[in-house]
Tab-separated table of N, CA and C in Angstrom:
chain	number	residue	atom	x	y	z
A	1	UNK	N	15.712	8.946	6.268
A	1	UNK	CA	15.731	8.967	7.697
A	1	UNK	C	16.607	10.088	8.243
A	2	UNK	N	17.834	10.236	7.703
A	2	UNK	CA	18.752	11.263	8.202
A	2	UNK	C	18.229	12.658	7.913
A	3	UNK	N	17.711	12.859	6.706
A	3	UNK	CA	17.172	14.170	6.347
A	3	UNK	C	15.948	14.510	7.187
A	4	UNK	N	15.146	13.506	7.487
A	4	UNK	CA	13.976	13.729	8.338
A	4	UNK	C	14.417	14.151	9.740
A	5	UNK	N	15.365	13.415	10.292
A	5	UNK	CA	15.873	13.726	11.626
A	5	UNK	C	16.517	15.096	11.695
A	6	UNK	N	17.143	15.516	10.596
A	6	UNK	CA	17.790	16.827	10.547
A	6	UNK	C	16.800	17.946	10.263
A	7	UNK	N	15.547	17.573	10.020
A	7	UNK	CA	14.529	18.584	9.742
A	7	UNK	C	14.614	19.152	8.347
A	8	UNK	N	15.249	18.446	7.432
A	8	UNK	CA	15.395	18.899	6.050
A	8	UNK	C	14.198	18.427	5.228
A	9	UNK	N	13.083	19.145	5.364
A	9	UNK	CA	11.818	18.743	4.741
A	9	UNK	C	11.901	18.705	3.221
A	10	UNK	N	12.620	19.652	2.620
A	10	UNK	CA	12.726	19.666	1.158
A	10	UNK	C	13.437	18.419	0.639
A	11	UNK	N	14.494	18.038	1.317
A	11	UNK	CA	15.246	16.849	0.912
A	11	UNK	C	14.411	15.578	1.108
A	12	UNK	N	13.643	15.520	2.191
A	12	UNK	CA	12.757	14.376	2.433
A	12	UNK	C	11.729	14.286	1.307
A	13	UNK	N	11.151	15.410	0.939
A	13	UNK	CA	10.166	15.451	-0.148
A	13	UNK	C	10.781	15.017	-1.469
A	14	UNK	N	11.969	15.505	-1.777
A	14	UNK	CA	12.655	15.121	-3.022
A	14	UNK	C	12.954	13.623	-3.045
A	15	UNK	N	13.438	13.120	-1.934
A	15	UNK	CA	13.772	11.692	-1.845
A	15	UNK	C	12.519	10.840	-1.979
A	16	UNK	N	11.433	11.254	-1.339
A	16	UNK	CA	10.188	10.502	-1.453
A	16	UNK	C	9.690	10.501	-2.899
A	17	UNK	N	9.742	11.642	-3.560
A	17	UNK	CA	9.282	11.706	-4.961
A	17	UNK	C	10.101	10.785	-5.860
A	18	UNK	N	11.403	10.723	-5.628
A	18	UNK	CA	12.264	9.816	-6.400
A	18	UNK	C	11.886	8.358	-6.122
A	19	UNK	N	11.724	8.025	-4.847
A	19	UNK	CA	11.315	6.667	-4.467
A	19	UNK	C	9.964	6.327	-5.091
A	20	UNK	N	9.020	7.241	-5.020
A	20	UNK	CA	7.695	7.022	-5.590
A	20	UNK	C	7.774	6.773	-7.094
A	21	UNK	N	8.585	7.562	-7.765
A	21	UNK	CA	8.750	7.400	-9.222
A	21	UNK	C	9.279	6.001	-9.554
A	22	UNK	N	10.307	5.554	-8.836
A	22	UNK	CA	10.888	4.233	-9.102
A	22	UNK	C	9.919	3.108	-8.730
A	23	UNK	N	9.232	3.242	-7.622
A	23	UNK	CA	8.284	2.203	-7.208
A	23	UNK	C	7.105	2.099	-8.174
A	24	UNK	N	6.607	3.240	-8.624
A	24	UNK	CA	5.514	3.215	-9.602
A	24	UNK	C	5.976	2.644	-10.937
A	25	UNK	N	7.179	2.974	-11.346
A	25	UNK	CA	7.724	2.420	-12.586
A	25	UNK	C	7.825	0.902	-12.484
A	26	UNK	N	8.366	0.424	-11.376
A	26	UNK	CA	8.486	-1.019	-11.148
A	26	UNK	C	7.116	-1.701	-11.188
A	27	UNK	N	6.157	-1.155	-10.438
A	27	UNK	CA	4.843	-1.796	-10.368
A	27	UNK	C	4.104	-1.716	-11.707
A	28	UNK	N	4.302	-0.636	-12.450
A	28	UNK	CA	3.657	-0.529	-13.765
A	28	UNK	C	4.277	-1.508	-14.766
A	29	UNK	N	5.577	-1.718	-14.702
A	29	UNK	CA	6.227	-2.698	-15.588
A	29	UNK	C	5.712	-4.102	-15.266
A	30	UNK	N	5.655	-4.436	-13.992
A	30	UNK	CA	5.139	-5.746	-13.593
A	30	UNK	C	3.693	-5.912	-14.040
A	31	UNK	N	2.880	-4.875	-13.844
A	31	UNK	CA	1.485	-4.900	-14.280
A	31	UNK	C	1.404	-5.112	-15.789
A	32	UNK	N	2.190	-4.367	-16.550
A	32	UNK	CA	2.154	-4.481	-18.018
A	32	UNK	C	2.550	-5.885	-18.477
A	33	UNK	N	3.556	-6.458	-17.856
A	33	UNK	CA	3.966	-7.822	-18.217
A	33	UNK	C	2.815	-8.797	-17.972
A	34	UNK	N	2.164	-8.663	-16.834
A	34	UNK	CA	1.051	-9.567	-16.510
A	34	UNK	C	-0.158	-9.349	-17.419
A	35	UNK	N	-0.382	-8.131	-17.859
A	35	UNK	CA	-1.527	-7.856	-18.735
A	35	UNK	C	-1.245	-8.239	-20.189
A	36	UNK	N	-0.040	-7.960	-20.657
A	36	UNK	CA	0.307	-8.215	-22.060
A	36	UNK	C	0.722	-9.672	-22.283
A	37	UNK	N	1.458	-10.228	-21.335
A	37	UNK	CA	1.954	-11.606	-21.453
A	37	UNK	C	1.515	-12.436	-20.235
A	38	UNK	N	0.221	-12.658	-20.059
A	38	UNK	CA	-0.242	-13.337	-18.845
A	38	UNK	C	0.183	-14.809	-18.746
A	39	UNK	N	0.626	-15.388	-19.849
A	39	UNK	CA	1.066	-16.792	-19.825
A	39	UNK	C	2.561	-16.935	-19.549
A	40	UNK	N	3.281	-15.853	-19.560
A	40	UNK	CA	4.736	-15.897	-19.428
A	40	UNK	C	5.186	-16.592	-18.138
A	41	UNK	N	4.757	-16.116	-17.020
A	41	UNK	CA	5.188	-16.677	-15.728
A	41	UNK	C	4.617	-18.079	-15.509
A	42	UNK	N	3.312	-18.299	-15.722
A	42	UNK	CA	2.788	-19.661	-15.521
A	42	UNK	C	3.429	-20.704	-16.450
A	43	UNK	N	3.844	-20.295	-17.639
A	43	UNK	CA	4.447	-21.254	-18.577
A	43	UNK	C	5.809	-21.756	-18.083
A	44	UNK	N	6.383	-21.093	-17.103
A	44	UNK	CA	7.627	-21.571	-16.507
A	44	UNK	C	7.392	-22.806	-15.639
A	45	UNK	N	6.131	-23.020	-15.254
A	45	UNK	CA	5.808	-24.096	-14.331
A	45	UNK	C	4.971	-25.216	-14.945
A	46	UNK	N	4.317	-24.940	-16.067
A	46	UNK	CA	3.485	-25.956	-16.697
A	46	UNK	C	3.373	-25.699	-18.194
A	47	UNK	N	3.051	-26.761	-18.939
A	47	UNK	CA	2.762	-26.603	-20.368
A	47	UNK	C	1.356	-27.097	-20.669
A	48	UNK	N	0.568	-27.348	-19.632
A	48	UNK	CA	-0.819	-27.767	-19.763
A	48	UNK	C	-1.640	-26.587	-20.290
A	49	UNK	N	-2.190	-26.721	-21.494
A	49	UNK	CA	-2.886	-25.620	-22.162
A	49	UNK	C	-4.115	-25.145	-21.380
A	50	UNK	N	-4.864	-26.083	-20.820
A	50	UNK	CA	-6.057	-25.713	-20.061
A	50	UNK	C	-5.682	-24.908	-18.814
A	51	UNK	N	-4.659	-25.350	-18.124
A	51	UNK	CA	-4.185	-24.645	-16.935
A	51	UNK	C	-3.617	-23.269	-17.295
A	52	UNK	N	-2.886	-23.182	-18.396
A	52	UNK	CA	-2.335	-21.894	-18.840
A	52	UNK	C	-3.448	-20.905	-19.186
A	53	UNK	N	-4.493	-21.371	-19.834
A	53	UNK	CA	-5.615	-20.478	-20.187
A	53	UNK	C	-6.297	-19.940	-18.937
A	54	UNK	N	-6.572	-20.829	-17.981
A	54	UNK	CA	-7.226	-20.397	-16.741
A	54	UNK	C	-6.313	-19.468	-15.941
A	55	UNK	N	-5.041	-19.797	-15.878
A	55	UNK	CA	-4.092	-18.986	-15.122
A	55	UNK	C	-3.948	-17.598	-15.731
A	56	UNK	N	-3.916	-17.519	-17.044
A	56	UNK	CA	-3.825	-16.211	-17.716
A	56	UNK	C	-5.048	-15.363	-17.375
A	57	UNK	N	-6.219	-15.972	-17.420
A	57	UNK	CA	-7.455	-15.267	-17.073
A	57	UNK	C	-7.405	-14.796	-15.606
A	58	UNK	N	-7.019	-15.699	-14.711
A	58	UNK	CA	-6.980	-15.391	-13.278
A	58	UNK	C	-5.933	-14.316	-12.957
A	59	UNK	N	-4.775	-14.415	-13.603
A	59	UNK	CA	-3.701	-13.460	-13.344
A	59	UNK	C	-4.112	-12.047	-13.747
A	60	UNK	N	-4.813	-11.927	-14.855
A	60	UNK	CA	-5.278	-10.595	-15.281
A	60	UNK	C	-6.245	-9.995	-14.274
A	61	UNK	N	-7.108	-10.809	-13.694
A	61	UNK	CA	-8.037	-10.304	-12.677
A	61	UNK	C	-7.292	-9.953	-11.390
A	62	UNK	N	-6.461	-10.874	-10.950
A	62	UNK	CA	-5.736	-10.715	-9.686
A	62	UNK	C	-4.799	-9.505	-9.714
A	63	UNK	N	-4.141	-9.265	-10.827
A	63	UNK	CA	-3.149	-8.189	-10.946
A	63	UNK	C	-3.734	-6.901	-11.526
A	64	UNK	N	-5.042	-6.808	-11.637
A	64	UNK	CA	-5.697	-5.691	-12.315
A	64	UNK	C	-5.240	-4.312	-11.838
A	65	UNK	N	-5.035	-4.132	-10.553
A	65	UNK	CA	-4.630	-2.818	-10.026
A	65	UNK	C	-3.236	-2.819	-9.423
A	66	UNK	N	-2.441	-3.806	-9.752
A	66	UNK	CA	-1.090	-3.865	-9.183
A	66	UNK	C	-0.201	-2.720	-9.668
A	67	UNK	N	-0.585	-2.061	-10.730
A	67	UNK	CA	0.191	-0.934	-11.231
A	67	UNK	C	0.268	0.233	-10.261
A	68	UNK	N	-0.758	0.389	-9.439
A	68	UNK	CA	-0.755	1.489	-8.462
A	68	UNK	C	-0.078	1.100	-7.152
A	69	UNK	N	0.330	-0.156	-7.037
A	69	UNK	CA	0.895	-0.632	-5.777
A	69	UNK	C	2.223	0.037	-5.431
A	70	UNK	N	2.883	0.649	-6.395
A	70	UNK	CA	4.112	1.379	-6.122
A	70	UNK	C	3.910	2.488	-5.099
A	71	UNK	N	2.713	3.050	-5.062
A	71	UNK	CA	2.392	4.083	-4.075
A	71	UNK	C	2.472	3.494	-2.667
A	72	UNK	N	1.884	2.312	-2.500
A	72	UNK	CA	1.904	1.629	-1.196
A	72	UNK	C	3.336	1.326	-0.769
A	73	UNK	N	4.133	0.801	-1.692
A	73	UNK	CA	5.520	0.443	-1.390
A	73	UNK	C	6.311	1.680	-0.955
A	74	UNK	N	6.206	2.748	-1.730
A	74	UNK	CA	6.963	3.973	-1.428
A	74	UNK	C	6.562	4.560	-0.079
A	75	UNK	N	5.272	4.613	0.194
A	75	UNK	CA	4.809	5.181	1.467
A	75	UNK	C	5.230	4.309	2.640
A	76	UNK	N	5.080	2.996	2.522
A	76	UNK	CA	5.473	2.109	3.616
A	76	UNK	C	6.969	2.197	3.887
A	77	UNK	N	7.787	2.242	2.853
A	77	UNK	CA	9.225	2.338	3.048
A	77	UNK	C	9.608	3.678	3.678
A	78	UNK	N	8.893	4.726	3.321
A	78	UNK	CA	9.165	6.036	3.906
A	78	UNK	C	8.748	6.064	5.373
A	79	UNK	N	7.634	5.422	5.706
A	79	UNK	CA	7.248	5.316	7.117
A	79	UNK	C	8.373	4.669	7.918
A	80	UNK	N	8.970	3.616	7.388
A	80	UNK	CA	10.075	2.937	8.070
A	80	UNK	C	11.271	3.882	8.194
A	81	UNK	N	11.585	4.593	7.120
A	81	UNK	CA	12.745	5.484	7.114
A	81	UNK	C	12.625	6.617	8.130
A	82	UNK	N	11.406	7.051	8.404
A	82	UNK	CA	11.231	8.159	9.346
A	82	UNK	C	10.880	7.662	10.751
A	83	UNK	N	11.091	6.357	10.967
A	83	UNK	CA	10.934	5.814	12.309
A	83	UNK	C	9.549	5.337	12.664
A	84	UNK	N	8.729	5.056	11.680
A	84	UNK	CA	7.369	4.591	11.938
A	84	UNK	C	7.135	3.195	11.386
A	85	UNK	N	7.947	2.258	11.810
A	85	UNK	CA	7.808	0.880	11.347
A	85	UNK	C	6.455	0.300	11.739
A	86	UNK	N	5.908	0.711	12.889
A	86	UNK	CA	4.593	0.216	13.309
A	86	UNK	C	3.518	0.592	12.295
A	87	UNK	N	3.602	1.786	11.779
A	87	UNK	CA	2.635	2.232	10.782
A	87	UNK	C	2.765	1.400	9.518
A	88	UNK	N	3.984	1.177	9.083
A	88	UNK	CA	4.228	0.370	7.895
A	88	UNK	C	3.697	-1.047	8.085
A	89	UNK	N	3.962	-1.624	9.233
A	89	UNK	CA	3.469	-2.971	9.538
A	89	UNK	C	1.948	-2.986	9.559
A	90	UNK	N	1.351	-1.994	10.189
A	90	UNK	CA	-0.111	-1.923	10.223
A	90	UNK	C	-0.691	-1.888	8.815
A	91	UNK	N	-0.099	-1.087	7.935
A	91	UNK	CA	-0.622	-0.980	6.576
A	91	UNK	C	-0.501	-2.296	5.809
A	92	UNK	N	0.557	-3.036	6.054
A	92	UNK	CA	0.712	-4.351	5.418
A	92	UNK	C	-0.366	-5.314	5.931
A	93	UNK	N	-0.582	-5.303	7.234
A	93	UNK	CA	-1.615	-6.159	7.839
A	93	UNK	C	-3.001	-5.716	7.375
A	94	UNK	N	-3.204	-4.424	7.304
A	94	UNK	CA	-4.476	-3.855	6.850
A	94	UNK	C	-4.832	-4.379	5.463
A	95	UNK	N	-3.871	-4.355	4.563
A	95	UNK	CA	-4.120	-4.767	3.183
A	95	UNK	C	-4.417	-6.253	3.071
A	96	UNK	N	-3.575	-7.085	3.656
A	96	UNK	CA	-3.686	-8.526	3.436
A	96	UNK	C	-4.617	-9.242	4.406
A	97	UNK	N	-4.731	-8.776	5.620
A	97	UNK	CA	-5.541	-9.496	6.602
A	97	UNK	C	-6.885	-8.809	6.839
A	98	UNK	N	-6.859	-7.525	7.120
A	98	UNK	CA	-8.096	-6.817	7.442
A	98	UNK	C	-8.978	-6.635	6.207
A	99	UNK	N	-8.382	-6.389	5.048
A	99	UNK	CA	-9.165	-6.187	3.826
A	99	UNK	C	-9.313	-7.456	2.990
A	100	UNK	N	-8.191	-8.046	2.600
A	100	UNK	CA	-8.219	-9.136	1.617
A	100	UNK	C	-8.979	-10.363	2.099
A	101	UNK	N	-8.690	-10.849	3.272
A	101	UNK	CA	-9.339	-12.079	3.740
A	101	UNK	C	-10.864	-11.927	3.818
A	102	UNK	N	-11.397	-10.873	4.431
A	102	UNK	CA	-12.865	-10.727	4.402
A	102	UNK	C	-13.427	-10.580	2.980
A	103	UNK	N	-12.714	-9.854	2.110
A	103	UNK	CA	-13.202	-9.689	0.739
A	103	UNK	C	-13.255	-11.013	-0.022
A	104	UNK	N	-12.345	-11.925	0.293
A	104	UNK	CA	-12.366	-13.243	-0.351
A	104	UNK	C	-13.663	-13.980	-0.018
A	105	UNK	N	-14.235	-13.706	1.139
A	105	UNK	CA	-15.496	-14.333	1.525
A	105	UNK	C	-16.718	-13.498	1.126
A	106	UNK	N	-16.587	-12.184	1.165
A	106	UNK	CA	-17.729	-11.300	0.880
A	106	UNK	C	-18.056	-11.242	-0.617
A	107	UNK	N	-17.050	-11.045	-1.463
A	107	UNK	CA	-17.321	-10.879	-2.894
A	107	UNK	C	-18.000	-12.087	-3.536
A	108	UNK	N	-17.622	-13.329	-3.224
A	108	UNK	CA	-18.352	-14.461	-3.810
A	108	UNK	C	-19.827	-14.521	-3.379
A	109	UNK	N	-20.130	-13.959	-2.222
A	109	UNK	CA	-21.528	-13.921	-1.781
A	109	UNK	C	-22.333	-12.889	-2.566
A	110	UNK	N	-21.638	-11.911	-3.146
A	110	UNK	CA	-22.302	-10.834	-3.874
A	110	UNK	C	-22.326	-11.103	-5.378
A	111	UNK	N	-21.202	-11.561	-5.922
A	111	UNK	CA	-21.073	-11.755	-7.371
A	111	UNK	C	-21.479	-13.166	-7.786
A	112	UNK	N	-21.974	-13.273	-9.000
A	112	UNK	CA	-22.444	-14.559	-9.513
A	112	UNK	C	-21.300	-15.524	-9.816
A	113	UNK	N	-20.232	-15.017	-10.455
A	113	UNK	CA	-19.081	-15.866	-10.771
A	113	UNK	C	-18.179	-15.941	-9.536
A	114	UNK	N	-18.228	-17.043	-8.829
A	114	UNK	CA	-17.522	-17.187	-7.556
A	114	UNK	C	-16.004	-17.141	-7.713
A	115	UNK	N	-15.468	-17.825	-8.727
A	115	UNK	CA	-14.013	-17.813	-8.911
A	115	UNK	C	-13.522	-16.424	-9.292
A	116	UNK	N	-14.254	-15.732	-10.117
A	116	UNK	CA	-13.891	-14.357	-10.490
A	116	UNK	C	-13.920	-13.452	-9.253
A	117	UNK	N	-14.914	-13.635	-8.412
A	117	UNK	CA	-15.056	-12.818	-7.208
A	117	UNK	C	-13.848	-12.974	-6.288
A	118	UNK	N	-13.351	-14.201	-6.155
A	118	UNK	CA	-12.185	-14.438	-5.301
A	118	UNK	C	-10.962	-13.708	-5.858
A	119	UNK	N	-10.759	-13.786	-7.170
A	119	UNK	CA	-9.605	-13.117	-7.771
A	119	UNK	C	-9.754	-11.602	-7.764
A	120	UNK	N	-10.972	-11.089	-7.768
A	120	UNK	CA	-11.192	-9.641	-7.712
A	120	UNK	C	-10.975	-9.069	-6.310
A	121	UNK	N	-10.934	-9.920	-5.307
A	121	UNK	CA	-10.701	-9.440	-3.939
A	121	UNK	C	-9.353	-8.730	-3.834
A	122	UNK	N	-8.345	-9.217	-4.540
A	122	UNK	CA	-7.009	-8.595	-4.484
A	122	UNK	C	-7.006	-7.165	-5.026
A	123	UNK	N	-7.510	-6.908	-6.240
A	123	UNK	CA	-7.492	-5.508	-6.698
A	123	UNK	C	-8.375	-4.585	-5.865
A	124	UNK	N	-9.474	-5.090	-5.327
A	124	UNK	CA	-10.315	-4.257	-4.463
A	124	UNK	C	-9.545	-3.903	-3.186
A	125	UNK	N	-8.899	-4.896	-2.584
A	125	UNK	CA	-8.093	-4.651	-1.384
A	125	UNK	C	-6.934	-3.706	-1.700
A	126	UNK	N	-6.295	-3.891	-2.851
A	126	UNK	CA	-5.196	-3.008	-3.258
A	126	UNK	C	-5.668	-1.566	-3.372
A	127	UNK	N	-6.805	-1.364	-4.030
A	127	UNK	CA	-7.320	-0.004	-4.225
A	127	UNK	C	-7.605	0.669	-2.880
A	128	UNK	N	-8.293	-0.034	-1.988
A	128	UNK	CA	-8.627	0.540	-0.682
A	128	UNK	C	-7.360	0.804	0.126
A	129	UNK	N	-6.433	-0.158	0.122
A	129	UNK	CA	-5.197	-0.009	0.900
A	129	UNK	C	-4.316	1.113	0.368
A	130	UNK	N	-4.170	1.201	-0.939
A	130	UNK	CA	-3.336	2.259	-1.526
A	130	UNK	C	-3.958	3.624	-1.259
A	131	UNK	N	-5.266	3.725	-1.401
A	131	UNK	CA	-5.950	4.997	-1.124
A	131	UNK	C	-5.777	5.396	0.339
A	132	UNK	N	-5.985	4.445	1.246
A	132	UNK	CA	-5.824	4.717	2.680
A	132	UNK	C	-4.390	5.125	2.996
A	133	UNK	N	-3.427	4.395	2.446
A	133	UNK	CA	-2.015	4.694	2.688
A	133	UNK	C	-1.656	6.087	2.187
A	134	UNK	N	-2.108	6.430	0.999
A	134	UNK	CA	-1.798	7.751	0.433
A	134	UNK	C	-2.392	8.871	1.287
A	135	UNK	N	-3.613	8.676	1.757
A	135	UNK	CA	-4.248	9.687	2.608
A	135	UNK	C	-3.496	9.823	3.927
A	136	UNK	N	-3.156	8.685	4.535
A	136	UNK	CA	-2.423	8.712	5.802
A	136	UNK	C	-1.059	9.376	5.627
A	137	UNK	N	-0.405	9.050	4.536
A	137	UNK	CA	0.919	9.605	4.277
A	137	UNK	C	0.845	11.112	4.063
A	138	UNK	N	-0.117	11.561	3.261
A	138	UNK	CA	-0.275	13.003	3.024
A	138	UNK	C	-0.581	13.732	4.321
A	139	UNK	N	-1.415	13.146	5.159
A	139	UNK	CA	-1.766	13.747	6.442
A	139	UNK	C	-0.539	13.868	7.335
A	140	UNK	N	0.268	12.825	7.358
A	140	UNK	CA	1.475	12.846	8.190
A	140	UNK	C	2.444	13.930	7.754
A	141	UNK	N	2.690	14.018	6.463
A	141	UNK	CA	3.646	15.013	5.985
A	141	UNK	C	3.152	16.425	6.250
A	142	UNK	N	1.863	16.630	6.121
A	142	UNK	CA	1.291	17.944	6.414
A	142	UNK	C	1.501	18.288	7.888
A	143	UNK	N	1.242	17.335	8.775
A	143	UNK	CA	1.368	17.580	10.213
A	143	UNK	C	2.799	17.536	10.715
A	144	UNK	N	3.697	16.900	9.968
A	144	UNK	CA	5.099	16.821	10.391
A	144	UNK	C	5.709	18.216	10.480
A	145	UNK	N	5.253	19.100	9.609
A	145	UNK	CA	5.781	20.459	9.622
A	145	UNK	C	5.244	21.272	10.798
A	146	UNK	N	4.122	20.856	11.360
A	146	UNK	CA	3.512	21.585	12.472
A	146	UNK	C	4.020	21.131	13.834
A	147	UNK	N	4.530	19.906	13.914
A	147	UNK	CA	4.987	19.373	15.202
A	147	UNK	C	3.853	19.016	16.131
A	148	UNK	N	2.803	18.388	15.621
A	148	UNK	CA	1.652	18.008	16.421
A	148	UNK	C	1.945	16.682	17.126
A	149	UNK	N	1.494	16.537	18.378
A	149	UNK	CA	1.686	15.289	19.120
A	149	UNK	C	0.379	14.500	19.109
A	150	UNK	N	0.491	13.161	19.175
A	150	UNK	CA	-0.674	12.291	19.048
A	150	UNK	C	-0.669	11.153	20.050
A	151	UNK	N	-1.827	10.535	20.149
A	151	UNK	CA	-1.962	9.261	20.842
A	151	UNK	C	-2.266	8.241	19.757
A	152	UNK	N	-1.449	7.192	19.679
A	152	UNK	CA	-1.593	6.161	18.648
A	152	UNK	C	-1.674	4.814	19.338
A	153	UNK	N	-2.812	4.153	19.233
A	153	UNK	CA	-3.048	2.867	19.888
A	153	UNK	C	-2.657	2.921	21.371
A	154	UNK	N	-3.056	3.994	22.036
A	154	UNK	CA	-2.832	4.116	23.464
A	154	UNK	C	-1.482	4.664	23.880
A	155	UNK	N	-0.568	4.882	22.938
A	155	UNK	CA	0.757	5.404	23.258
A	155	UNK	C	0.823	6.887	22.909
A	156	UNK	N	1.423	7.677	23.792
A	156	UNK	CA	1.645	9.078	23.490
A	156	UNK	C	2.889	9.170	22.624
A	157	UNK	N	2.737	9.785	21.456
A	157	UNK	CA	3.844	9.903	20.520
A	157	UNK	C	4.092	11.360	20.201
A	158	UNK	N	5.342	11.723	20.171
A	158	UNK	CA	5.685	13.085	19.796
A	158	UNK	C	5.894	13.189	18.305
A	159	UNK	N	6.050	12.068	17.630
A	159	UNK	CA	6.322	12.066	16.207
A	159	UNK	C	5.021	12.165	15.426
A	160	UNK	N	4.760	13.286	14.768
A	160	UNK	CA	3.507	13.452	14.047
A	160	UNK	C	3.450	12.642	12.762
A	161	UNK	N	4.468	11.889	12.463
A	161	UNK	CA	4.498	11.108	11.239
A	161	UNK	C	3.877	9.742	11.491
A	162	UNK	N	2.669	9.747	11.980
A	162	UNK	CA	1.890	8.562	12.291
A	162	UNK	C	0.561	8.715	11.552
A	163	UNK	N	-0.083	7.627	11.132
A	163	UNK	CA	-1.276	7.739	10.289
A	163	UNK	C	-2.397	8.558	10.900
A	164	UNK	N	-2.904	9.491	10.124
A	164	UNK	CA	-3.952	10.384	10.578
A	164	UNK	C	-5.289	9.709	10.787
A	165	UNK	N	-5.573	8.658	10.059
A	165	UNK	CA	-6.871	8.007	10.162
A	165	UNK	C	-7.086	7.431	11.552
A	166	UNK	N	-6.033	6.960	12.216
A	166	UNK	CA	-6.164	6.291	13.496
A	166	UNK	C	-5.628	7.141	14.657
A	167	UNK	N	-5.556	8.424	14.471
A	167	UNK	CA	-4.961	9.278	15.495
A	167	UNK	C	-5.999	10.169	16.158
A	168	UNK	N	-5.687	10.524	17.364
A	168	UNK	CA	-6.463	11.524	18.095
A	168	UNK	C	-5.499	12.659	18.395
A	169	UNK	N	-5.829	13.861	17.940
A	169	UNK	CA	-4.940	14.988	18.219
A	169	UNK	C	-4.925	15.214	19.724
A	170	UNK	N	-3.741	15.273	20.288
A	170	UNK	CA	-3.639	15.391	21.746
A	170	UNK	C	-3.306	16.822	22.149
A	171	UNK	N	-2.209	17.347	21.685
A	171	UNK	CA	-1.884	18.740	21.950
A	171	UNK	C	-0.810	19.184	20.970
A	172	UNK	N	-0.682	20.485	20.793
A	172	UNK	CA	0.339	21.013	19.893
A	172	UNK	C	1.678	21.069	20.586
A	173	UNK	N	2.709	20.719	19.841
A	173	UNK	CA	4.060	20.754	20.374
A	173	UNK	C	4.993	21.326	19.317
A	174	UNK	N	6.273	21.356	19.606
A	174	UNK	CA	7.218	21.952	18.671
A	174	UNK	C	8.108	20.930	17.966
A	175	UNK	N	8.160	19.696	18.491
A	175	UNK	CA	9.131	18.766	17.954
A	175	UNK	C	8.494	17.768	16.984
A	176	UNK	N	9.332	17.182	16.156
A	176	UNK	CA	8.927	16.098	15.258
A	176	UNK	C	9.853	14.910	15.546
A	177	UNK	N	10.306	14.805	16.796
A	177	UNK	CA	11.207	13.711	17.177
A	177	UNK	C	10.431	12.445	17.477
A	178	UNK	N	11.166	11.391	17.805
A	178	UNK	CA	10.508	10.122	18.128
A	178	UNK	C	10.100	10.115	19.591
A	179	UNK	N	9.364	9.080	19.973
A	179	UNK	CA	8.794	8.974	21.314
A	179	UNK	C	9.856	9.000	22.386
């Protein structure tokens, strides 16, 4: 946040890369644990063999793309750090409400195995959300150096660090300050 406000783009980039590295490492470790030892966490709550077998199967499907989720975490936290908490909140809502809930209903209508379809909704939502977040984040950083002003959900914003997918370019300006 401080480096962004001071206009120190190199330091912001370095800090983001470090955050991204740690977030991806964390999410990949969690993913690996769930893929290699899918019974580990459920066994803390039950010793029922039938339930453990089903849970291991379900956890592998549900967590299939959680390894890439570090990208989402790093970008959302950086949005907050540079004064765009609304963007971060939108991306969280986008992933869990706008994508996941409809997919929980749509995929079972398409796929034959209904229970598998429900568990696959999470990795599909993760993939779409992480891809969208990465594109929005890259767009923001590119435009942050230009000082472009935008209209975001009806508000005029001088801070170009707002998601590009939902923006309308309004006019060119010189600042990258907040509203």
